[in-house]
Amino acid sequence: MFAADSDAVGAFRRIFAEPLGGLGIVLVVAMIAGAVFADLLAGADPFRISPRDRFLDPSLDHLLGTDHLGRDLFSRVLHGGRIALSVALFSTAASLAIGIVLGLIAGFGPRWLDNILILLFDAIKSFPTVMLALALVTLFGPSLTAVIVVVVLVNVPGYARIIRTQTLALKSAEFVAAAESMGAGTARVLRVHILPNVIGPLLILASMDIPVVIAIEAGMSFLGLGVRPPTPSWGAILNDGFTAIRDTPWIAVAGGLPIILTTLGFTFLGETLRDVFDPRLRGRG
C-alpha cells in the first residue's frame, strides 16, 4: 500500500516537474472546479434576462459582460462548463467501456467474428462526424442525447481497434497459455490477464480525447444541433457572439476562451501522462 502511494506521489511530482504538465493540471482543475462550484462562483442566474443590461462590457458586476438578452456571461460560461464536462466524461466512459468489450472480443474471439467487427468499425469511421450528427438530429431532434451518441459512435472504433491490436499481441503470450492450461475460462483470462495489460495506454489516450469531445459538443451546439436554448453551452455562447460581433466582442471571447483553455489543459496533461507512464518515452529529451 505504501509502495503504491509512493509511486502515485512520484508520478504526480514528475507531472508537475514538466512545465506543460503543471499548466495542464492547473487548467483542468480550474475547469472542473468552475463547473462543480458554478452556483457558488457565478453570483448571478445564468437564465435571468435583463434587456436594460444587454451588451455590457466586463465589470465587477459582470466579469465577462452580458449578452444580447442581458444575461451574465460569466455565469453562463461556468454553467456551460457543466454541460461540457458531463458530456465529455459520460460519453468518454461509455466509449471506453464499449470499445474495450468489442476490442477484447475481436482480438480474442474467432477469426470470422474479428472480420465482422473490423468491417463494422471501418463502416462507422467512414461516416464524417457532421453527417452522423445531422442524421441523429433528424431522427431524435437536437439534444444532449444526440451529442453523446455521436461522440460514442465516433470514438468506439478507435478504442476498440487499439484494444484488439494489443489483445492479438498478448493472445499467444506464455502467461495466457499457462492460465488456460490451468483451467481459466475465457472471461477470466480476458479480465485478469489481458485487460490490465492493455488498458493503461487507452486511459491516457482517452484523457487526450476529452478536449475533442468538448469541441464536438461545442460545435454541435454552435450549429444548433446540441443543447437547446436557453441552456448555457459554450458553443451556443460562441454562436451568439458571432451573431452580435458588431455590437460587442466579449460574447465571442466568453464562448471561445474556455474551449481553448480546456483543450490546452487536457492536451498538455495527456501528453505529460504519456511521457511519464510510457517507459519508451520517459528517457527522451
Short mmCIF file of C-alpha atoms in Angstrom, two decimals:
data_model
loop_
_atom_site.label_atom_id
_atom_site.label_comp_id
_atom_site.label_asym_id
_atom_site.label_seq_id
_atom_site.Cartn_x
_atom_site.Cartn_y
_atom_site.Cartn_z
CA MET A 1 0.00 0.00 0.00
CA PHE A 2 2.77 2.41 0.94
CA ALA A 3 4.66 1.48 -2.23
CA ALA A 4 1.58 2.28 -4.32
CA ASP A 5 1.16 5.62 -2.55
CA SER A 6 4.84 6.38 -3.12
CA ASP A 7 4.53 5.55 -6.82
CA ALA A 8 1.48 7.79 -7.14
CA VAL A 9 3.24 10.68 -5.38
CA GLY A 10 6.33 10.16 -7.54
CA ALA A 11 4.25 10.20 -10.72
CA PHE A 12 2.44 13.35 -9.57
CA ARG A 13 5.77 15.04 -8.91
CA ARG A 14 7.07 14.04 -12.33
CA ILE A 15 3.97 15.54 -13.93
CA PHE A 16 4.44 18.83 -12.07
CA ALA A 17 8.16 18.78 -12.93
CA GLU A 18 7.13 19.25 -16.56
CA PRO A 19 6.04 22.88 -17.15
CA LEU A 20 3.32 21.86 -19.60
CA GLY A 21 2.14 19.11 -17.24
CA GLY A 22 1.80 21.53 -14.34
CA LEU A 23 -0.01 24.04 -16.55
CA GLY A 24 -2.29 21.29 -17.81
CA ILE A 25 -3.23 20.24 -14.27
CA VAL A 26 -3.94 23.85 -13.29
CA LEU A 27 -6.19 24.43 -16.32
CA VAL A 28 -8.03 21.12 -15.89
CA VAL A 29 -8.57 21.63 -12.16
CA ALA A 30 -9.79 25.19 -12.79
CA MET A 31 -12.26 23.96 -15.41
CA ILE A 32 -13.58 21.17 -13.17
CA ALA A 33 -13.82 23.46 -10.14
CA GLY A 34 -15.68 26.09 -12.16
CA ALA A 35 -18.18 23.50 -13.38
CA VAL A 36 -18.70 21.82 -10.00
CA PHE A 37 -18.99 25.05 -7.98
CA ALA A 38 -20.73 27.12 -10.66
CA ASP A 39 -23.62 28.04 -8.36
CA LEU A 40 -21.24 29.39 -5.72
CA LEU A 41 -18.86 31.18 -8.08
CA ALA A 42 -21.30 32.67 -10.56
CA GLY A 43 -23.20 35.05 -8.31
CA ALA A 44 -25.90 35.50 -10.95
CA ASP A 45 -28.65 33.45 -12.52
CA PRO A 46 -27.49 32.25 -15.98
CA PHE A 47 -31.10 32.32 -17.22
CA ARG A 48 -32.08 35.77 -15.90
CA ILE A 49 -32.97 38.12 -18.76
CA SER A 50 -32.42 41.87 -18.32
CA PRO A 51 -32.92 43.83 -21.58
CA ARG A 52 -31.66 47.03 -19.98
CA ASP A 53 -28.27 45.38 -19.35
CA ARG A 54 -27.69 43.97 -22.84
CA PHE A 55 -24.16 44.14 -24.32
CA LEU A 56 -22.50 45.44 -21.17
CA ASP A 57 -18.69 45.41 -21.08
CA PRO A 58 -16.86 43.40 -18.38
CA SER A 59 -17.08 44.94 -14.91
CA LEU A 60 -17.12 43.92 -11.27
CA ASP A 61 -20.84 43.20 -11.56
CA HIS A 62 -20.46 41.19 -14.79
CA LEU A 63 -16.92 39.80 -15.10
CA LEU A 64 -17.35 38.84 -18.77
CA GLY A 65 -20.07 41.32 -19.63
CA THR A 66 -23.60 40.44 -20.76
CA ASP A 67 -25.14 39.03 -23.93
CA HIS A 68 -27.91 40.30 -26.22
CA LEU A 69 -30.56 39.42 -23.62
CA GLY A 70 -28.69 40.95 -20.69
CA ARG A 71 -27.70 37.57 -19.22
CA ASP A 72 -24.49 37.38 -17.21
CA LEU A 73 -21.85 35.74 -19.41
CA PHE A 74 -19.56 34.65 -16.58
CA SER A 75 -22.41 32.68 -15.02
CA ARG A 76 -23.35 31.15 -18.37
CA VAL A 77 -19.74 30.14 -19.05
CA LEU A 78 -19.44 28.38 -15.69
CA HIS A 79 -22.73 26.54 -16.12
CA GLY A 80 -21.80 25.77 -19.72
CA GLY A 81 -18.72 24.06 -18.30
CA ARG A 82 -21.05 21.66 -16.52
CA ILE A 83 -22.60 20.67 -19.83
CA ALA A 84 -19.20 20.24 -21.48
CA LEU A 85 -17.74 18.26 -18.58
CA SER A 86 -20.74 15.98 -18.13
CA VAL A 87 -20.93 15.19 -21.85
CA ALA A 88 -17.16 14.62 -22.07
CA LEU A 89 -16.93 12.35 -19.04
CA PHE A 90 -20.07 10.32 -19.68
CA SER A 91 -19.53 9.83 -23.41
CA THR A 92 -15.81 9.05 -22.98
CA ALA A 93 -16.58 6.50 -20.26
CA ALA A 94 -19.26 4.89 -22.41
CA SER A 95 -16.93 4.85 -25.43
CA LEU A 96 -14.18 3.24 -23.35
CA ALA A 97 -16.47 0.56 -21.94
CA ILE A 98 -17.94 -0.38 -25.32
CA GLY A 99 -14.60 -0.15 -27.09
CA ILE A 100 -12.86 -2.36 -24.52
CA VAL A 101 -15.55 -5.06 -24.74
CA LEU A 102 -15.64 -5.07 -28.55
CA GLY A 103 -11.84 -4.92 -28.82
CA LEU A 104 -11.36 -7.85 -26.46
CA ILE A 105 -13.96 -9.87 -28.35
CA ALA A 106 -12.38 -9.04 -31.72
CA GLY A 107 -8.86 -9.82 -30.56
CA PHE A 108 -9.58 -13.00 -28.60
CA GLY A 109 -12.57 -14.35 -30.49
CA PRO A 110 -12.76 -16.42 -33.67
CA ARG A 111 -11.43 -15.03 -36.93
CA TRP A 112 -14.86 -14.65 -38.57
CA LEU A 113 -16.12 -12.52 -35.68
CA ASP A 114 -12.97 -10.40 -35.81
CA ASN A 115 -13.55 -9.75 -39.52
CA ILE A 116 -17.17 -8.73 -38.93
CA LEU A 117 -16.23 -6.32 -36.13
CA ILE A 118 -13.39 -4.79 -38.15
CA LEU A 119 -15.82 -4.24 -41.03
CA LEU A 120 -18.25 -2.59 -38.60
CA PHE A 121 -15.52 -0.33 -37.17
CA ASP A 122 -14.42 0.74 -40.66
CA ALA A 123 -18.01 1.41 -41.73
CA ILE A 124 -18.64 3.68 -38.73
CA LYS A 125 -15.33 5.53 -39.16
CA SER A 126 -16.11 6.16 -42.83
CA PHE A 127 -19.00 8.47 -41.92
CA PRO A 128 -18.00 12.11 -41.31
CA THR A 129 -18.85 13.33 -37.81
CA VAL A 130 -21.07 16.12 -39.13
CA MET A 131 -23.07 13.68 -41.26
CA LEU A 132 -23.61 11.41 -38.25
CA ALA A 133 -24.72 14.39 -36.20
CA LEU A 134 -27.18 15.54 -38.86
CA ALA A 135 -28.61 12.04 -39.23
CA LEU A 136 -29.13 11.59 -35.48
CA VAL A 137 -30.59 15.08 -35.03
CA THR A 138 -33.01 14.36 -37.88
CA LEU A 139 -34.13 11.18 -36.09
CA PHE A 140 -34.19 12.34 -32.45
CA GLY A 141 -34.03 16.14 -32.58
CA PRO A 142 -31.35 18.42 -31.06
CA SER A 143 -30.47 17.25 -27.54
CA LEU A 144 -27.64 16.19 -25.26
CA THR A 145 -28.53 12.58 -26.03
CA ALA A 146 -27.77 13.16 -29.71
CA VAL A 147 -24.41 14.71 -28.81
CA ILE A 148 -23.47 11.77 -26.58
CA VAL A 149 -24.49 9.18 -29.19
CA VAL A 150 -22.43 10.97 -31.86
CA VAL A 151 -19.36 11.05 -29.60
CA VAL A 152 -19.72 7.37 -28.67
CA LEU A 153 -20.11 6.30 -32.31
CA VAL A 154 -17.07 8.36 -33.33
CA ASN A 155 -14.77 7.16 -30.51
CA VAL A 156 -15.66 3.48 -30.06
CA PRO A 157 -13.99 2.20 -33.28
CA GLY A 158 -10.66 3.81 -32.39
CA TYR A 159 -10.63 2.45 -28.84
CA ALA A 160 -11.77 -1.00 -29.99
CA ARG A 161 -9.03 -1.20 -32.63
CA ILE A 162 -6.32 -0.35 -30.08
CA ILE A 163 -7.59 -2.98 -27.63
CA ARG A 164 -7.91 -5.53 -30.45
CA THR A 165 -4.33 -4.99 -31.61
CA GLN A 166 -2.89 -5.35 -28.12
CA THR A 167 -5.10 -8.35 -27.37
CA LEU A 168 -3.86 -10.09 -30.52
CA ALA A 169 -0.28 -9.46 -29.37
CA LEU A 170 -0.96 -10.98 -25.93
CA LYS A 171 -3.20 -13.80 -27.10
CA SER A 172 -0.28 -16.17 -27.63
CA ALA A 173 1.78 -15.00 -24.63
CA GLU A 174 3.11 -17.64 -22.26
CA PHE A 175 1.24 -16.36 -19.20
CA VAL A 176 -2.05 -16.55 -21.13
CA ALA A 177 -1.29 -20.11 -22.25
CA ALA A 178 -0.38 -21.01 -18.67
CA ALA A 179 -3.66 -19.60 -17.34
CA GLU A 180 -5.65 -21.52 -19.94
CA SER A 181 -3.77 -24.75 -19.16
CA MET A 182 -4.76 -24.34 -15.50
CA GLY A 183 -8.44 -24.25 -16.46
CA ALA A 184 -9.07 -20.49 -16.57
CA GLY A 185 -12.07 -19.64 -18.71
CA THR A 186 -12.11 -17.08 -21.49
CA ALA A 187 -13.81 -14.44 -19.34
CA ARG A 188 -11.25 -14.81 -16.56
CA VAL A 189 -8.31 -14.73 -18.99
CA LEU A 190 -9.62 -11.52 -20.54
CA ARG A 191 -10.48 -9.86 -17.23
CA VAL A 192 -7.46 -10.88 -15.14
CA HIS A 193 -4.60 -11.45 -17.57
CA ILE A 194 -5.20 -9.35 -20.69
CA LEU A 195 -7.27 -6.31 -19.69
CA PRO A 196 -4.80 -4.95 -17.06
CA ASN A 197 -2.01 -5.11 -19.66
CA VAL A 198 -3.86 -3.23 -22.40
CA ILE A 199 -5.97 -0.60 -20.62
CA GLY A 200 -3.16 1.76 -19.49
CA PRO A 201 -2.35 3.35 -22.87
CA LEU A 202 -6.06 3.57 -23.63
CA LEU A 203 -6.74 5.64 -20.50
CA ILE A 204 -4.01 8.09 -21.49
CA LEU A 205 -5.48 8.30 -24.99
CA ALA A 206 -8.94 8.90 -23.52
CA SER A 207 -7.64 11.81 -21.45
CA MET A 208 -6.33 13.37 -24.66
CA ASP A 209 -9.67 12.77 -26.40
CA ILE A 210 -11.69 14.70 -23.81
CA PRO A 211 -10.99 18.10 -25.44
CA VAL A 212 -12.04 16.58 -28.77
CA VAL A 213 -15.35 15.57 -27.19
CA ILE A 214 -15.79 19.06 -25.73
CA ALA A 215 -15.11 20.53 -29.17
CA ILE A 216 -17.71 18.20 -30.73
CA GLU A 217 -20.32 19.24 -28.16
CA ALA A 218 -19.49 22.92 -28.66
CA GLY A 219 -19.56 22.54 -32.44
CA MET A 220 -22.94 20.82 -32.44
CA SER A 221 -24.37 23.43 -30.08
CA PHE A 222 -22.88 26.18 -32.26
CA LEU A 223 -24.75 24.73 -35.25
CA GLY A 224 -27.96 24.36 -33.23
CA LEU A 225 -27.70 20.56 -33.13
CA GLY A 226 -26.82 20.21 -29.44
CA VAL A 227 -28.41 21.56 -26.28
CA ARG A 228 -31.47 23.70 -26.74
CA PRO A 229 -31.70 27.34 -25.63
CA PRO A 230 -31.74 28.76 -23.04
CA THR A 231 -29.48 26.04 -21.58
CA PRO A 232 -25.97 27.55 -21.40
CA SER A 233 -23.38 25.92 -23.65
CA TRP A 234 -20.02 27.19 -24.82
CA GLY A 235 -20.94 26.52 -28.44
CA ALA A 236 -24.25 28.37 -28.11
CA ILE A 237 -22.50 31.32 -26.43
CA LEU A 238 -19.96 31.39 -29.27
CA ASN A 239 -22.79 31.39 -31.80
CA ASP A 240 -24.41 34.35 -30.01
CA GLY A 241 -21.03 36.07 -30.07
CA PHE A 242 -20.67 35.76 -33.84
CA THR A 243 -24.22 36.98 -34.32
CA ALA A 244 -23.56 40.08 -32.19
CA ILE A 245 -19.88 40.60 -33.07
CA ARG A 246 -20.56 44.14 -34.34
CA ASP A 247 -22.15 45.15 -31.06
CA THR A 248 -19.56 43.65 -28.69
CA PRO A 249 -16.64 41.22 -28.96
CA TRP A 250 -16.97 39.94 -25.40
CA ILE A 251 -19.62 37.32 -26.11
CA ALA A 252 -17.36 35.58 -28.66
CA VAL A 253 -14.45 35.80 -26.23
CA ALA A 254 -16.56 34.32 -23.43
CA GLY A 255 -17.61 31.41 -25.64
CA GLY A 256 -14.26 30.71 -27.31
CA LEU A 257 -11.78 31.24 -24.47
CA PRO A 258 -12.95 28.37 -22.21
CA ILE A 259 -12.89 25.96 -25.19
CA ILE A 260 -9.30 26.97 -25.97
CA LEU A 261 -8.09 26.79 -22.36
CA THR A 262 -9.80 23.45 -21.70
CA THR A 263 -8.39 21.96 -24.89
CA LEU A 264 -4.88 23.12 -23.99
CA GLY A 265 -5.23 21.84 -20.41
CA PHE A 266 -6.31 18.31 -21.28
CA THR A 267 -3.84 18.11 -24.19
CA PHE A 268 -0.88 19.19 -22.05
CA LEU A 269 -1.92 16.83 -19.26
CA GLY A 270 -2.46 13.89 -21.60
CA GLU A 271 0.90 14.33 -23.32
CA THR A 272 2.68 14.59 -19.98
CA LEU A 273 0.92 11.47 -18.69
CA ARG A 274 2.05 9.64 -21.81
CA ASP A 275 5.66 10.72 -21.29
CA VAL A 276 5.60 9.85 -17.57
CA PHE A 277 3.97 6.43 -17.80
CA ASP A 278 5.37 5.19 -21.12
CA PRO A 279 8.85 3.76 -20.42
CA ARG A 280 9.85 4.10 -24.07
CA LEU A 281 9.34 7.88 -23.94
CA ARG A 282 10.39 8.64 -20.37
CA GLY A 283 14.10 8.92 -21.10
CA ARG A 284 13.85 11.01 -24.24
CA GLY A 285 14.86 14.60 -24.07
#
